[in-house]
PDB file of C-alpha atoms and ligand atoms in Angstrom:
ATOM      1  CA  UNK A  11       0.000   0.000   0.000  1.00  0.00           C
ATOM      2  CA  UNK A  12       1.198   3.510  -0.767  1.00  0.00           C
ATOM      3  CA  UNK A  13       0.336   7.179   0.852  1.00  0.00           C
ATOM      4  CA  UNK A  14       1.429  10.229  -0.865  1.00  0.00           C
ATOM      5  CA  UNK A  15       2.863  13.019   1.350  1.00  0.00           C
ATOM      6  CA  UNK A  16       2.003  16.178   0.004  1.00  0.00           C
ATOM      7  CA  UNK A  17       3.265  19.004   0.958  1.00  0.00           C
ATOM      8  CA  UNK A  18       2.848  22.555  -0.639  1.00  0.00           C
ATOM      9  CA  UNK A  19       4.266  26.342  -0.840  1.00  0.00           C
ATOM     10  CA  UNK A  20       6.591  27.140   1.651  1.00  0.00           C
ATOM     11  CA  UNK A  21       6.831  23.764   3.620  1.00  0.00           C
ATOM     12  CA  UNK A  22      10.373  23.863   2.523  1.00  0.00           C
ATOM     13  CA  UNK A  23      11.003  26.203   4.817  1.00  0.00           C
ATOM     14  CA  UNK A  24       9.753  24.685   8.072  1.00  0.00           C
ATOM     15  CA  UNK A  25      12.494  25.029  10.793  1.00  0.00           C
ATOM     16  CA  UNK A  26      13.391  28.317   9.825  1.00  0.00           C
ATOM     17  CA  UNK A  27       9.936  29.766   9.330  1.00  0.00           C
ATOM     18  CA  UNK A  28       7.826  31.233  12.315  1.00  0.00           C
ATOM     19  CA  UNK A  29       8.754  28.347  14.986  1.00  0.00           C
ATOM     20  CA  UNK A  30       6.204  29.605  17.180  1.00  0.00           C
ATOM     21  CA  UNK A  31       3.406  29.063  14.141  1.00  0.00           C
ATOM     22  CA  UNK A  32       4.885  25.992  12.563  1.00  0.00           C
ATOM     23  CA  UNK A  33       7.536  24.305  15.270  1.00  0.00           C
ATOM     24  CA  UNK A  34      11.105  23.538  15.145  1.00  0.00           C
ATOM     25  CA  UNK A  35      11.136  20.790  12.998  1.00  0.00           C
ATOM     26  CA  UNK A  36      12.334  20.745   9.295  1.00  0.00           C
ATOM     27  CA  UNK A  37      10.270  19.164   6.085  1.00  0.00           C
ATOM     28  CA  UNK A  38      13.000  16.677   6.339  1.00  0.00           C
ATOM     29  CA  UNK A  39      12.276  15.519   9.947  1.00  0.00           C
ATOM     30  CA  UNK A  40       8.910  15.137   9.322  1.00  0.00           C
ATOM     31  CA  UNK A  41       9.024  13.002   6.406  1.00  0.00           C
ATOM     32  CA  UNK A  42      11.458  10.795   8.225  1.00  0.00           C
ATOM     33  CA  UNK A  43       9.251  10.567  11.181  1.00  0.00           C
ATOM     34  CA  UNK A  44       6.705   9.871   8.450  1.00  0.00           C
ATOM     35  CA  UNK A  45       8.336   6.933   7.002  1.00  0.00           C
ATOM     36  CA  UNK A  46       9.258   5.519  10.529  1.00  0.00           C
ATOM     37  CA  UNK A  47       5.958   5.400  10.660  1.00  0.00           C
ATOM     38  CA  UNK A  48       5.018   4.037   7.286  1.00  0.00           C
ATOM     39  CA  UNK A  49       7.512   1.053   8.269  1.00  0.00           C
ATOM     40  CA  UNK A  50       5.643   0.274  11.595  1.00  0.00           C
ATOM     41  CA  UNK A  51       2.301   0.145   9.491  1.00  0.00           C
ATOM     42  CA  UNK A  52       3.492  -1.835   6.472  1.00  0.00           C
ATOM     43  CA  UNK A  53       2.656   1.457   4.553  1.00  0.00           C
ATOM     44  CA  UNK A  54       5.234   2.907   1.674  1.00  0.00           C
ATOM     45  CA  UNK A  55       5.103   6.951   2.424  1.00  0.00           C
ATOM     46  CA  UNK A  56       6.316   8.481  -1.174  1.00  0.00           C
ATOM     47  CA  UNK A  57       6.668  12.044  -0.247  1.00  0.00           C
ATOM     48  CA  UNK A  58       6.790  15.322  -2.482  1.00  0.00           C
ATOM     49  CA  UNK A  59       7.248  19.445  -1.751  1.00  0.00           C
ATOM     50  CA  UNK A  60       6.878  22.058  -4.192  1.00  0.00           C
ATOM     51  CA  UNK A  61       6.477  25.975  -4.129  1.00  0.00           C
ATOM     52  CA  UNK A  62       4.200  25.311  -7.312  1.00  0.00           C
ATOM     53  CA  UNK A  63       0.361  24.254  -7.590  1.00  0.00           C
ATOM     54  CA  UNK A  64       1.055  23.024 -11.256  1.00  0.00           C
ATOM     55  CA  UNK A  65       4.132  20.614 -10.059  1.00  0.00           C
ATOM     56  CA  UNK A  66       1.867  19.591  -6.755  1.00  0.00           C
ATOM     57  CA  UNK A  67      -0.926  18.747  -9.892  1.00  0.00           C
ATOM     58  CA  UNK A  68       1.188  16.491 -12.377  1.00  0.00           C
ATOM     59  CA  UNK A  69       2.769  14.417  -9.223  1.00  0.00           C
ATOM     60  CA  UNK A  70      -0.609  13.523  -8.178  1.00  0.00           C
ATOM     61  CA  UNK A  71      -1.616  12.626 -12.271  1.00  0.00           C
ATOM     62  CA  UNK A  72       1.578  10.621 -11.923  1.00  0.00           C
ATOM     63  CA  UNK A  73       1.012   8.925  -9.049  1.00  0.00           C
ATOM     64  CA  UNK A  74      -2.427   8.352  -8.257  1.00  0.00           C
ATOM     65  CA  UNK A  75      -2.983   5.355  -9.987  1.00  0.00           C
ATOM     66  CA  UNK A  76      -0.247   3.240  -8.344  1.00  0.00           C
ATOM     67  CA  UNK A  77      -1.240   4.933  -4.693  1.00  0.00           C
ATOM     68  CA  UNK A  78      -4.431   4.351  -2.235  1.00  0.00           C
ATOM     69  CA  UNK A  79      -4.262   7.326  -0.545  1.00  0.00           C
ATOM     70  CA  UNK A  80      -3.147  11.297  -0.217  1.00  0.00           C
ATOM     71  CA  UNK A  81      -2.018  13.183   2.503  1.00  0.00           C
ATOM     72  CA  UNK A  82      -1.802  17.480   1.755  1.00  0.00           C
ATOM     73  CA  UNK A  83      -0.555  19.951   3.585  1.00  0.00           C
ATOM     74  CA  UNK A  84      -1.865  22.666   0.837  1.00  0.00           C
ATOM     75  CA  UNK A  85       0.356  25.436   2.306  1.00  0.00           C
ATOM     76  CA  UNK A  86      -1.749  28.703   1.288  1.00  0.00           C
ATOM     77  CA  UNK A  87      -3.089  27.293  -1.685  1.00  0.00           C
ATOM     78  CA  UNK A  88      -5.609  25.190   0.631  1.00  0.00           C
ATOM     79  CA  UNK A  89      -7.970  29.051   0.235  1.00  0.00           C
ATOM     80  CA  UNK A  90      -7.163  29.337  -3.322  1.00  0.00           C
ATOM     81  CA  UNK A  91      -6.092  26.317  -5.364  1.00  0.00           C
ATOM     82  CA  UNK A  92      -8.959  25.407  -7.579  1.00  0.00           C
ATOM     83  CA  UNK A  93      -6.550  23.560 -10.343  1.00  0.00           C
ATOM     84  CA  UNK A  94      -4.731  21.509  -7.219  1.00  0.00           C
ATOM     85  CA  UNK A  95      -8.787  20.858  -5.996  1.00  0.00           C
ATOM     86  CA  UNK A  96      -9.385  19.314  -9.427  1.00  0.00           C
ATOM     87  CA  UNK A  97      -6.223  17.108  -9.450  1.00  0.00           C
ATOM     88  CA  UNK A  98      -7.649  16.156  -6.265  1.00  0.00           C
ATOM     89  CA  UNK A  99     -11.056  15.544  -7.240  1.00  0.00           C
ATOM     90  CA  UNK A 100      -9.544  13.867 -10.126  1.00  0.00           C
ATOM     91  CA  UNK A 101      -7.074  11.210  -8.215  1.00  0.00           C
ATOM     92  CA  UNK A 102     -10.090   9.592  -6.883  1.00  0.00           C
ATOM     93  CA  UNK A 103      -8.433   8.445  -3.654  1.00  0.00           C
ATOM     94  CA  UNK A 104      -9.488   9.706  -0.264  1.00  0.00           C
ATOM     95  CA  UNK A 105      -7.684  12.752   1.334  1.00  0.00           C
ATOM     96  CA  UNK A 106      -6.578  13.483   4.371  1.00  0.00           C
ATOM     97  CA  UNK A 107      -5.945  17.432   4.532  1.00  0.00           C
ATOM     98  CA  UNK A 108      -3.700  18.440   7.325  1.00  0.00           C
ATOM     99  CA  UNK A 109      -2.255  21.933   8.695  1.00  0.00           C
ATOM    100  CA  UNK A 110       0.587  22.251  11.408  1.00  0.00           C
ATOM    101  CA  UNK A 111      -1.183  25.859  12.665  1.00  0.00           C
ATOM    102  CA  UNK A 112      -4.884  25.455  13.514  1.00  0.00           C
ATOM    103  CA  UNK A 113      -5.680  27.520  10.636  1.00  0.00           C
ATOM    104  CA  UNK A 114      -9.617  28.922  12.710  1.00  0.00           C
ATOM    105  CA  UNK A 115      -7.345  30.528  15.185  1.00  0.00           C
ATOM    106  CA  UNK A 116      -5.572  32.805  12.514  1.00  0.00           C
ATOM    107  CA  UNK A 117      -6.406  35.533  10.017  1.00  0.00           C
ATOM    108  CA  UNK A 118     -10.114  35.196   9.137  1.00  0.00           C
ATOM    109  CA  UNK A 119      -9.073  34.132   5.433  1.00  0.00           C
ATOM    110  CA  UNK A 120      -7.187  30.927   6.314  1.00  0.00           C
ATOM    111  CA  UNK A 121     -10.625  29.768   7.904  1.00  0.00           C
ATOM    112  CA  UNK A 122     -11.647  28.601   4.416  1.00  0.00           C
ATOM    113  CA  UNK A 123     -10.415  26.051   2.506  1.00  0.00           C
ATOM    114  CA  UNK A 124     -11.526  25.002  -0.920  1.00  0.00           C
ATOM    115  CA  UNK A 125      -9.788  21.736  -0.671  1.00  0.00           C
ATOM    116  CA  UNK A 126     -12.091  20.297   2.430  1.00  0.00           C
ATOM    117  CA  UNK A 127     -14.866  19.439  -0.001  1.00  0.00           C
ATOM    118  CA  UNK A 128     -12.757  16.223  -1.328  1.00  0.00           C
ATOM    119  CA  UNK A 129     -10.742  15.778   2.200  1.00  0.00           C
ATOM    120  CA  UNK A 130     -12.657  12.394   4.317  1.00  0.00           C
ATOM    121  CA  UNK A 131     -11.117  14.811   6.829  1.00  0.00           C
ATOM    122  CA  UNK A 132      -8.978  17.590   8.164  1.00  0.00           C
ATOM    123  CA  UNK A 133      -6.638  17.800  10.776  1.00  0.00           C
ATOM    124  CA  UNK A 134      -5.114  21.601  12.134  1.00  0.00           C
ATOM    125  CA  UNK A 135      -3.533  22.932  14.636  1.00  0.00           C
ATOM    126  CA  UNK A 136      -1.200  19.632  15.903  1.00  0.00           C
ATOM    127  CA  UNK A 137       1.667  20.273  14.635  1.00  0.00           C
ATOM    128  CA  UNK A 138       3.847  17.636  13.125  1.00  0.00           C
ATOM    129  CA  UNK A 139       2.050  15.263  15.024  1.00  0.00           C
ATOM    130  CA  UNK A 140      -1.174  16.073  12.525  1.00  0.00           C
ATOM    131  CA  UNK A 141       0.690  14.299  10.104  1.00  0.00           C
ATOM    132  CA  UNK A 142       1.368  11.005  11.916  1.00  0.00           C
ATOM    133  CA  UNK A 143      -1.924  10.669  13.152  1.00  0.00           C
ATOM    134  CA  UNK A 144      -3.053  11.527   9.269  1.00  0.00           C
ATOM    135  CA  UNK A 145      -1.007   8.908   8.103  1.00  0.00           C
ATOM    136  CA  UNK A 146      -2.493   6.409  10.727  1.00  0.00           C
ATOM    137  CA  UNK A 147      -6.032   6.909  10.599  1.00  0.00           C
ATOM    138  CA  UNK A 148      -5.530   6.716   6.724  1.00  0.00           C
ATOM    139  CA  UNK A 149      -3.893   3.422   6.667  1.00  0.00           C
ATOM    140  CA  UNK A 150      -6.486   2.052   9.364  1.00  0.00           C
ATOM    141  CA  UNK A 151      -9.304   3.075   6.856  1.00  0.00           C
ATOM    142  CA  UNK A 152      -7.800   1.422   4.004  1.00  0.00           C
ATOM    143  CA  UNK A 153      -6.641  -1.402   5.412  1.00  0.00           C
ATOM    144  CA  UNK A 154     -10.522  -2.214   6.263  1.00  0.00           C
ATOM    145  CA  UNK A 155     -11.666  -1.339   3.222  1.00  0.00           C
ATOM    146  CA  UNK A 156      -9.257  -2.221   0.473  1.00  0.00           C
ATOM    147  CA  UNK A 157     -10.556  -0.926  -2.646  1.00  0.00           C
ATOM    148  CA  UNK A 158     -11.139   2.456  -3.133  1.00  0.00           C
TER     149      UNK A 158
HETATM  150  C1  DQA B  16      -0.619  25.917   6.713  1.00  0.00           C
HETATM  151  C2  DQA B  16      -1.625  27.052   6.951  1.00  0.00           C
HETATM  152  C3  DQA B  16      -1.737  27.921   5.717  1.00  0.00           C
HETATM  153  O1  DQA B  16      -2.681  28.972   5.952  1.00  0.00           O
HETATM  154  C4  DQA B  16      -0.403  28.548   5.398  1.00  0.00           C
HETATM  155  O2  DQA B  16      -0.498  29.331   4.237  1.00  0.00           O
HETATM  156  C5  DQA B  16       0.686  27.542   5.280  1.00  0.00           C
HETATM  157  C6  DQA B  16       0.717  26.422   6.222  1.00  0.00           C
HETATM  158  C7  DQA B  16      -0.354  25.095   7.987  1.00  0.00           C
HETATM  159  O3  DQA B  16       0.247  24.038   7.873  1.00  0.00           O
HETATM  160  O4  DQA B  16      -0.697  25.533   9.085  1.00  0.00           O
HETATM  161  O5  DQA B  16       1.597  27.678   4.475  1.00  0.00           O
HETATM  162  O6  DQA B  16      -1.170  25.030   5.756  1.00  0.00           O
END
C-alpha cells in the first residue's frame, strides 16, 4: 500500500519559518518521522514538496494510480487552489488534509479552505504530530476497506 505526502508552498522552509506558528522541525524531519511510521504500518510513504500548484498537480496525475491514498498539507493554496482541488477531485483516492497551525485561530481568510470538499477529513492545529496521526487513521481506513 502507498500514501502520498504532500506538501505545498513554503513547507520547505519549516524550521526556519515562524517556529512559534509551525515548530522547530524541518520538512525533512517530518518526512522521516513519516516513514518511521510508514515502516511500523506496512505502509510505503512516497513524499513530495513544491512551491508550485502546477508541479503539486502532475505528481498527483503521476502517481495516483499506483497509490491508495493522499495526505496534503496545501500550504496557502488550501484558500485558493482550484486547479490543485481538481487534481484532487480527479485522483479519486481519499484525502486526508492536514495543517501544522490550527488555521480557525488565525487571520479570518485561512478559515476557508476550498480543498475540504474532497478531504474524508482535516486535521489543524497539531503540529507535526497532525501528520502522523493523518497517516495512521488513513492506513487504518484502508486497510478495512481495500478498494477504493
Ligand atoms: C498551513 C496554513 C496555511 O494557511 C499557510 O499558508 C501555510 C501552512 C499550515 O500548515 O498551518 O503555508 O497550511
Amino acid at each position: 500500500m502507498k500514501i502520498l505526502v504532500i506538501h505545498g508552498p513554503n513547507l520547505n522552509m519549516l524550521g526556519k519559518r515562524d517556529k512559534s506558528i509551525y515548530g522547530e522541525r524541518t520538512l525533512d524531519e517530518i518526512n522521516a518521522l513519516l516513514k518511521k511510521e510508514g515502516k511500523a504500518l506496512n505502509v510505503e510513504v512516497m513524499t513530495f514538496q513544491s512551491n508550485h500548484e502546477g508541479a503539486l498537480i502532475d505528481f498527483i496525475q503521476e502517481q495516483a494510480d499506483s497509490a491508495q491514498g493522499i495526505i496534503i498539507n496545501p500550504g496557502a493554496l488550501t484558500h485558493y487552489g482550484f486547479s490543485l482541488l481538481d487534481a484532487l477531485a480527479d485522483s479519486k483516492l481519499p484525502v486526508i488534509e492536514v495543517h501544522l497551525s490550527n488555521v480557525y485561530r488565525r487571520e479570518e481568510w485561512r478559515a476557508r479552505s476550498v480543498i475540504a470538499p474532497v478531504a474524508e477529513g482535516q486535521i489543524s492545529g497539531l503540529g507535526w504530530r497532525g501528520y502522523i496521526t493523518a497517516l495512521q487513521v488513513l492506513a487504518s481506513k484502508l486497510k478495512a476497506k481495500p478498494s477504493r
